[in-house]
Short mmCIF file of C-alpha atoms in Angstrom, two decimals:
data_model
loop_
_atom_site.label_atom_id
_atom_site.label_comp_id
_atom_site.label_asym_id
_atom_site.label_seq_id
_atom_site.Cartn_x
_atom_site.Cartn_y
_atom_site.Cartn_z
CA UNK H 1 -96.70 -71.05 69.69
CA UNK H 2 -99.98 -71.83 68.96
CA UNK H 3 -101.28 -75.88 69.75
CA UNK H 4 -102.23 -77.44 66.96
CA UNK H 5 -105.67 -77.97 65.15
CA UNK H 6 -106.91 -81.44 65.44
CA UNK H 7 -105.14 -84.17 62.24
CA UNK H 8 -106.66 -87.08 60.84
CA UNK H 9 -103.21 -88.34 62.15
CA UNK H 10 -103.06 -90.34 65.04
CA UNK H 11 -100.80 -88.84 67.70
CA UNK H 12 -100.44 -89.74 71.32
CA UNK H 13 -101.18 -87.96 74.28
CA UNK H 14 -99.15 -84.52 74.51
CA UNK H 15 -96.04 -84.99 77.10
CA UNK H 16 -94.49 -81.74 78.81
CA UNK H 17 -91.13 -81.50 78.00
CA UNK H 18 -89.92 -78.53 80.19
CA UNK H 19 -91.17 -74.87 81.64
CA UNK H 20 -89.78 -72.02 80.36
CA UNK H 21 -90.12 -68.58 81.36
CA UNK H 22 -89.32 -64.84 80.20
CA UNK H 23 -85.72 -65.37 81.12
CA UNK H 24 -85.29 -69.22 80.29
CA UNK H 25 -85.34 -71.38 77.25
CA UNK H 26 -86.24 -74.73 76.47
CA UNK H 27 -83.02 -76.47 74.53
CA UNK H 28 -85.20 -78.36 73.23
CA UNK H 29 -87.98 -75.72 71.59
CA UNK H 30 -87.47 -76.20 67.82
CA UNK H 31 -85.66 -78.63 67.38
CA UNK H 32 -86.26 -82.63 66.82
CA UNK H 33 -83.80 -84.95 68.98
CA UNK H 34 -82.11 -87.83 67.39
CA UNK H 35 -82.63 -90.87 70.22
CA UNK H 36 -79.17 -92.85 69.68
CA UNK H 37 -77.10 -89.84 69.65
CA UNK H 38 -79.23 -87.59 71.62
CA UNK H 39 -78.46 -84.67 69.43
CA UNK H 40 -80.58 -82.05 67.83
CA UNK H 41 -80.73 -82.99 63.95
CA UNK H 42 -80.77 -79.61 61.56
CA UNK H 43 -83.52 -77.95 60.76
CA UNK H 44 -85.34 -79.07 57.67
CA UNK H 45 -83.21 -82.69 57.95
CA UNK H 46 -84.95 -85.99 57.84
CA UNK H 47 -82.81 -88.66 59.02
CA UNK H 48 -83.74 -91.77 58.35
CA UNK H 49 -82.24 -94.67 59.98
CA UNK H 50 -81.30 -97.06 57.80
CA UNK H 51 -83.37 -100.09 56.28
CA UNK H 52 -82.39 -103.71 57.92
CA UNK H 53 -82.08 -106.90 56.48
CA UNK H 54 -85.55 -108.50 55.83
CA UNK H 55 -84.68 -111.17 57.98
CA UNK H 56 -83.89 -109.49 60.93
CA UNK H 57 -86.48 -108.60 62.93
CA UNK H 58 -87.43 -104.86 63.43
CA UNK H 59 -87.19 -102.99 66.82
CA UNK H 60 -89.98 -100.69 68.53
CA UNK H 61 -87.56 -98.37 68.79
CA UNK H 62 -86.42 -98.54 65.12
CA UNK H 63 -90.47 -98.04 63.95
CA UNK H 64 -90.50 -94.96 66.21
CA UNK H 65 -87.18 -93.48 64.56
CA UNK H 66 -89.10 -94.13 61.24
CA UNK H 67 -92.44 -92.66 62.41
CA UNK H 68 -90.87 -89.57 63.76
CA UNK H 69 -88.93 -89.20 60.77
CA UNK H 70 -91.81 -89.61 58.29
CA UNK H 71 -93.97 -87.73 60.45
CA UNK H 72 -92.30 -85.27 62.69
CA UNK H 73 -93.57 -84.96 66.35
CA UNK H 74 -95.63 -81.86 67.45
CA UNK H 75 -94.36 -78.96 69.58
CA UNK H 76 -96.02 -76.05 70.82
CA UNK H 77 -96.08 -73.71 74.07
CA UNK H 78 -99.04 -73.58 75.89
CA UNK H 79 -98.93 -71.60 79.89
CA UNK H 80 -95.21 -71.49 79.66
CA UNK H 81 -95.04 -74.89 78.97
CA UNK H 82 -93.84 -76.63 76.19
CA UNK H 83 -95.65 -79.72 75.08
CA UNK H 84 -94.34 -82.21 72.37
CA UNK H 85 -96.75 -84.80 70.77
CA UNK H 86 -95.24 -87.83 69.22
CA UNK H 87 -96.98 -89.78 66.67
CA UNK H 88 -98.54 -93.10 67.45
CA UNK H 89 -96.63 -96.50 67.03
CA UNK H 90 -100.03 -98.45 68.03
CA UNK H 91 -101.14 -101.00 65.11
CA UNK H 92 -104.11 -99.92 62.90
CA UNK H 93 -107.28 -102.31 63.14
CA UNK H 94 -109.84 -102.64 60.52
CA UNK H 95 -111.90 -100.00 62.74
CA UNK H 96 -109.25 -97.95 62.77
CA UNK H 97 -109.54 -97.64 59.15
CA UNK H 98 -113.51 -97.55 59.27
CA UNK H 99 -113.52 -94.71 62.13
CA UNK H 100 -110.73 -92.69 59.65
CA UNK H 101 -113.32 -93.07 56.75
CA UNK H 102 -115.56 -91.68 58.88
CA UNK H 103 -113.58 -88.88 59.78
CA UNK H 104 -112.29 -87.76 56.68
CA UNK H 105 -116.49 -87.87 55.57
CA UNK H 106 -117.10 -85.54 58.97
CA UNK H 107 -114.25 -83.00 58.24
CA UNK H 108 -114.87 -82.01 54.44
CA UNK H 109 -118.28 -81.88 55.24
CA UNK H 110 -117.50 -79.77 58.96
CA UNK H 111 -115.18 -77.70 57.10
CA UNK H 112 -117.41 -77.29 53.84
CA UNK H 113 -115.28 -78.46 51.45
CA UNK H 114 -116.27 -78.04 47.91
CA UNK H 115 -116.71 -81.90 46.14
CA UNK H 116 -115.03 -80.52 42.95
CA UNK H 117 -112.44 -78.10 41.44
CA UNK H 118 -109.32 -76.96 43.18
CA UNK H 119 -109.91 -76.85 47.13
CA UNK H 120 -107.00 -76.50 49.75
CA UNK H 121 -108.88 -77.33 52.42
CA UNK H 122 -109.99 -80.68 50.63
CA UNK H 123 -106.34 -81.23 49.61
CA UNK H 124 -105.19 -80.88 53.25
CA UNK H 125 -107.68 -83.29 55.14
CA UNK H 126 -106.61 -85.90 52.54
CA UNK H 127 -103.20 -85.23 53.13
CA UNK H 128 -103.69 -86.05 56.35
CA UNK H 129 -105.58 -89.03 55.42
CA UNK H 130 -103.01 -90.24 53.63
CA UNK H 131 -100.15 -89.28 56.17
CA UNK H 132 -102.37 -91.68 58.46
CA UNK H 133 -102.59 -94.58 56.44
CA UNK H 134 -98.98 -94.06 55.61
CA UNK H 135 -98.21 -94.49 59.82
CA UNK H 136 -100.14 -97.61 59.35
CA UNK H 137 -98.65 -98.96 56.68
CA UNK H 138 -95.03 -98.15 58.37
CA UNK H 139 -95.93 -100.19 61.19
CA UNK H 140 -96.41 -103.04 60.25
CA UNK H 141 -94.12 -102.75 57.02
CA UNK H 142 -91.06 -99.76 57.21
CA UNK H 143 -89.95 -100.69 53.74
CA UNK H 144 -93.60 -100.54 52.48
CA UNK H 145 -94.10 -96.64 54.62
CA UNK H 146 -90.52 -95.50 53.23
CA UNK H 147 -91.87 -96.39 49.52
CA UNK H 148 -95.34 -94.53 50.47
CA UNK H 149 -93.58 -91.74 51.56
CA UNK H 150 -91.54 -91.83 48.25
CA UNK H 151 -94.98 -91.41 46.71
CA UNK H 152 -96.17 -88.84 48.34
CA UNK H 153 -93.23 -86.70 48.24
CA UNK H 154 -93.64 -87.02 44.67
CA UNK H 155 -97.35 -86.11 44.85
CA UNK H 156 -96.21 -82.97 46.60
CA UNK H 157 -93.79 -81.83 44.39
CA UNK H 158 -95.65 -82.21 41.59
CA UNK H 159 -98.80 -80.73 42.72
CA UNK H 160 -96.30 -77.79 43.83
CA UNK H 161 -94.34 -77.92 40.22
CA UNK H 162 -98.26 -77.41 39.06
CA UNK H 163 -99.29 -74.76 41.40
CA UNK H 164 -96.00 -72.88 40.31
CA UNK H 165 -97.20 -73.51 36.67
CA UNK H 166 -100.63 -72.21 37.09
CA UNK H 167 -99.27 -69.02 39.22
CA UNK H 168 -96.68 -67.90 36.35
CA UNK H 169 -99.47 -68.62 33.93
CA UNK H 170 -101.95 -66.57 35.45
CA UNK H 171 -99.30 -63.67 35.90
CA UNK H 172 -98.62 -64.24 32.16
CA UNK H 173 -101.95 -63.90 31.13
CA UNK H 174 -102.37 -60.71 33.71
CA UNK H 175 -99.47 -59.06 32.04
CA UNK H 176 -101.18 -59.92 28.44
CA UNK H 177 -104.30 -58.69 29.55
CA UNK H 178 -102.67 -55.35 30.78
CA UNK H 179 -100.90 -55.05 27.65
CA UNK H 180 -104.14 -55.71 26.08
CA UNK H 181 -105.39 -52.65 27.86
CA UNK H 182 -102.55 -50.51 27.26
CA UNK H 183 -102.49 -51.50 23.24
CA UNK H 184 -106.48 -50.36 23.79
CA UNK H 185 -106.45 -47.32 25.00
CA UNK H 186 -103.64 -46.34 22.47
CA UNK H 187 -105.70 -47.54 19.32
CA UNK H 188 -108.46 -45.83 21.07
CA UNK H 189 -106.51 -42.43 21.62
CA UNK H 190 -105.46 -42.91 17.95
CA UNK H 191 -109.11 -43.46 16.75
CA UNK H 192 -110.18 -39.95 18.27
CA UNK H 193 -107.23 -38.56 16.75
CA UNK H 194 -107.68 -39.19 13.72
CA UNK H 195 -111.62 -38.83 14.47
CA UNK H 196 -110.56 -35.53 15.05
CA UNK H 197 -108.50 -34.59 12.24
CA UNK H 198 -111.33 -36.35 9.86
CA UNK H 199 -113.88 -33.69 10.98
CA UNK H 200 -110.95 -30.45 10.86
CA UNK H 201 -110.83 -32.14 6.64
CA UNK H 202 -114.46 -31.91 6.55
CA UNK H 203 -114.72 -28.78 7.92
CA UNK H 204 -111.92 -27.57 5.36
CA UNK H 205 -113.82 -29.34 2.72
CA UNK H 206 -116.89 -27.21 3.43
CA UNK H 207 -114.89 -24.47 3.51
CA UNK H 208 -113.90 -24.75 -0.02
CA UNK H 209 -117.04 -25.69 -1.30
CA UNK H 210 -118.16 -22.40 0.11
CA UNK H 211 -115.50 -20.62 -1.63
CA UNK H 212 -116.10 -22.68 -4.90
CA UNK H 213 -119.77 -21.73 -4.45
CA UNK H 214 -118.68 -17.92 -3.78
CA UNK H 215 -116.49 -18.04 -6.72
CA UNK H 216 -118.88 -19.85 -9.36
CA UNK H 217 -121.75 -17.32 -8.58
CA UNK H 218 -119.10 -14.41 -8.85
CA UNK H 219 -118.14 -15.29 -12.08
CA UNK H 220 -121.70 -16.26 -13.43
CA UNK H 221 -123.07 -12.61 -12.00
CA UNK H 222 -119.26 -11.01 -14.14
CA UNK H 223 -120.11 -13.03 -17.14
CA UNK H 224 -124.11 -12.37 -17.17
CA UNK H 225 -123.03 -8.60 -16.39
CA UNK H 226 -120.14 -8.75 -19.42
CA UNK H 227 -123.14 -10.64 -21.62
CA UNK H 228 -125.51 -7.87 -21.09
CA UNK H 229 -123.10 -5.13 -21.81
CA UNK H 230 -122.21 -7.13 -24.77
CA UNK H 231 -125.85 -7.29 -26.09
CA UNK H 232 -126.14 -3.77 -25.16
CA UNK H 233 -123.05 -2.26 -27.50
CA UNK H 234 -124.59 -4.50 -30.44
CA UNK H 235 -127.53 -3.31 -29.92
CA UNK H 236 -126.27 0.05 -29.90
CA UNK H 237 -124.12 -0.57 -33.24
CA UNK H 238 -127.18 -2.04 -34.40
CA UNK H 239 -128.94 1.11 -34.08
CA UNK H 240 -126.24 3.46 -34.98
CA UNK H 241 -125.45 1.04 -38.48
CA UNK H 242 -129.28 1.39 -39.31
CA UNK H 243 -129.13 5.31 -38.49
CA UNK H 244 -126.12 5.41 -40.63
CA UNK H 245 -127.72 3.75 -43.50
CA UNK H 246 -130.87 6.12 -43.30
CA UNK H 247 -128.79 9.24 -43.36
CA UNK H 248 -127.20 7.74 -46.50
CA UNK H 249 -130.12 6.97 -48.24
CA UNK H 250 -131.42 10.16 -47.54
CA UNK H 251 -127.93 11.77 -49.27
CA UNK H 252 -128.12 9.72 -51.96
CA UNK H 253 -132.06 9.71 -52.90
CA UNK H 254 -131.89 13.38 -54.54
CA UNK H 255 -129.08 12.87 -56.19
CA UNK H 256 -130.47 10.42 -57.94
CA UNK H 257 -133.31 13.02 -58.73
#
């Protein structure tokens, strides 16, 4: 397990809990001990103990079980060694809350976080801010930390019921755009389809404005070629009428004689 990065959270100092070894396991790795019973609670639990009467006066020990319930100590394994860090029960001062400020200003700027827009890193090292003031708060009022951690469970969930939203919205929109793109490229497979069957009709269009062309002069050269065989046989019965009519003037001029 890998120690963990440094939290706006105040913690105090890591205490070794056991050594383990290749053979030998801590009972206690992974789990979070409940101090009155002295039994490991079940993973993912948070038991909180329960709220007293505002006139009774709260224990040490009953802030802890709040602290560690709100806030879950630290474990990791470092050498063989396994390490648990608890957070702090000490009361918050005014600098406290100054030298936090000051923090929080160091770490988005250390860690470059952008001022605007959606940033996790942002969103974590105010987290953490507010985790912090939330262990103040519990001290010196549990009922006041229990509501604060009401609110920010809320904040989570929502901002988690929101990052759900936005991730089935942008897989919407991907499988619009893709069946954008596949409507696309089916109207453009149609457009060179019928691209192509426009130019086989023009082609066939030509075609038979060729033949029409073929045919028309055809039929003009028939019809000139009928028209001058025509003229030709009146021309010819022309000639043979006015032959005929000489022959029979010449019969009939001596008869007349």
């Amino acid at each position: 397990m890998i120690q963990p990065s440094h939290s706006l959270v105040k913690y105090d100092n890591p205490v070794l809990i056991s050594r383990t070894d290749a053979s030998t396991k801590s009972p206690l790795k992974g789990t979070v001990l409940d101090k009155k019973i002295g039994a490991p609670l079940p993973p993912g639990k948070k038991q909180l103990p329960p709220v007293d009467d505002k006139g009774r006066p709260k224990t040490p020990s009953q802030t802890e079980d709040i602290l560690n319930s709100i806030l879950p100590p630290r474990e990791w394994e470092e050498t063989g060694q396994l390490w648990v860090q608890k957070v702090s029960s000490t009361p918050a001062t005014r600098l406290d809350v100054i030298n936090l400020q000051e923090q929080l200003d160091h770490m988005l700027q250390k860690r470059q976080a952008r001022e605007t827009g959606i940033d996790p890193v942002r969103r974590e090292l105010y987290s953490q801010c507010f985790d912090e003031l939330i262990r103040q708060v519990t001290i010196s009022c549990q009922e006041r930390g229990l509501l604060l951690l009401r609110v920010r469970d809320e904040i989570r969930m929502s901002i988690a019921a929101y990052q759900t939203l936005y991730e089935s919205s942008v897989a919407f929109g991907m499988r619009k755009a893709l069946q954008a793109e596949q409507g696309k490229a089916d109207m453009e497979n149609r457009i060179k389809e019928l691209e192509e069957e426009k130019r086989q009709l023009e082609q066939s269009v030509l075609e038979l404005k060729a033949k029409c062309e073929a045919i028309e002069k055809r039929e003009s050269e028939r019809r000139a070629m009928e028209e001058r065989k025509h003229a030709e046989e009146i021309a010819f019965l022309k000639k043979t009428n006015v032959q005929l009519k000489t022959q029979l003037e010449g019969i009939l001029s001596p008869q007349k004689k």
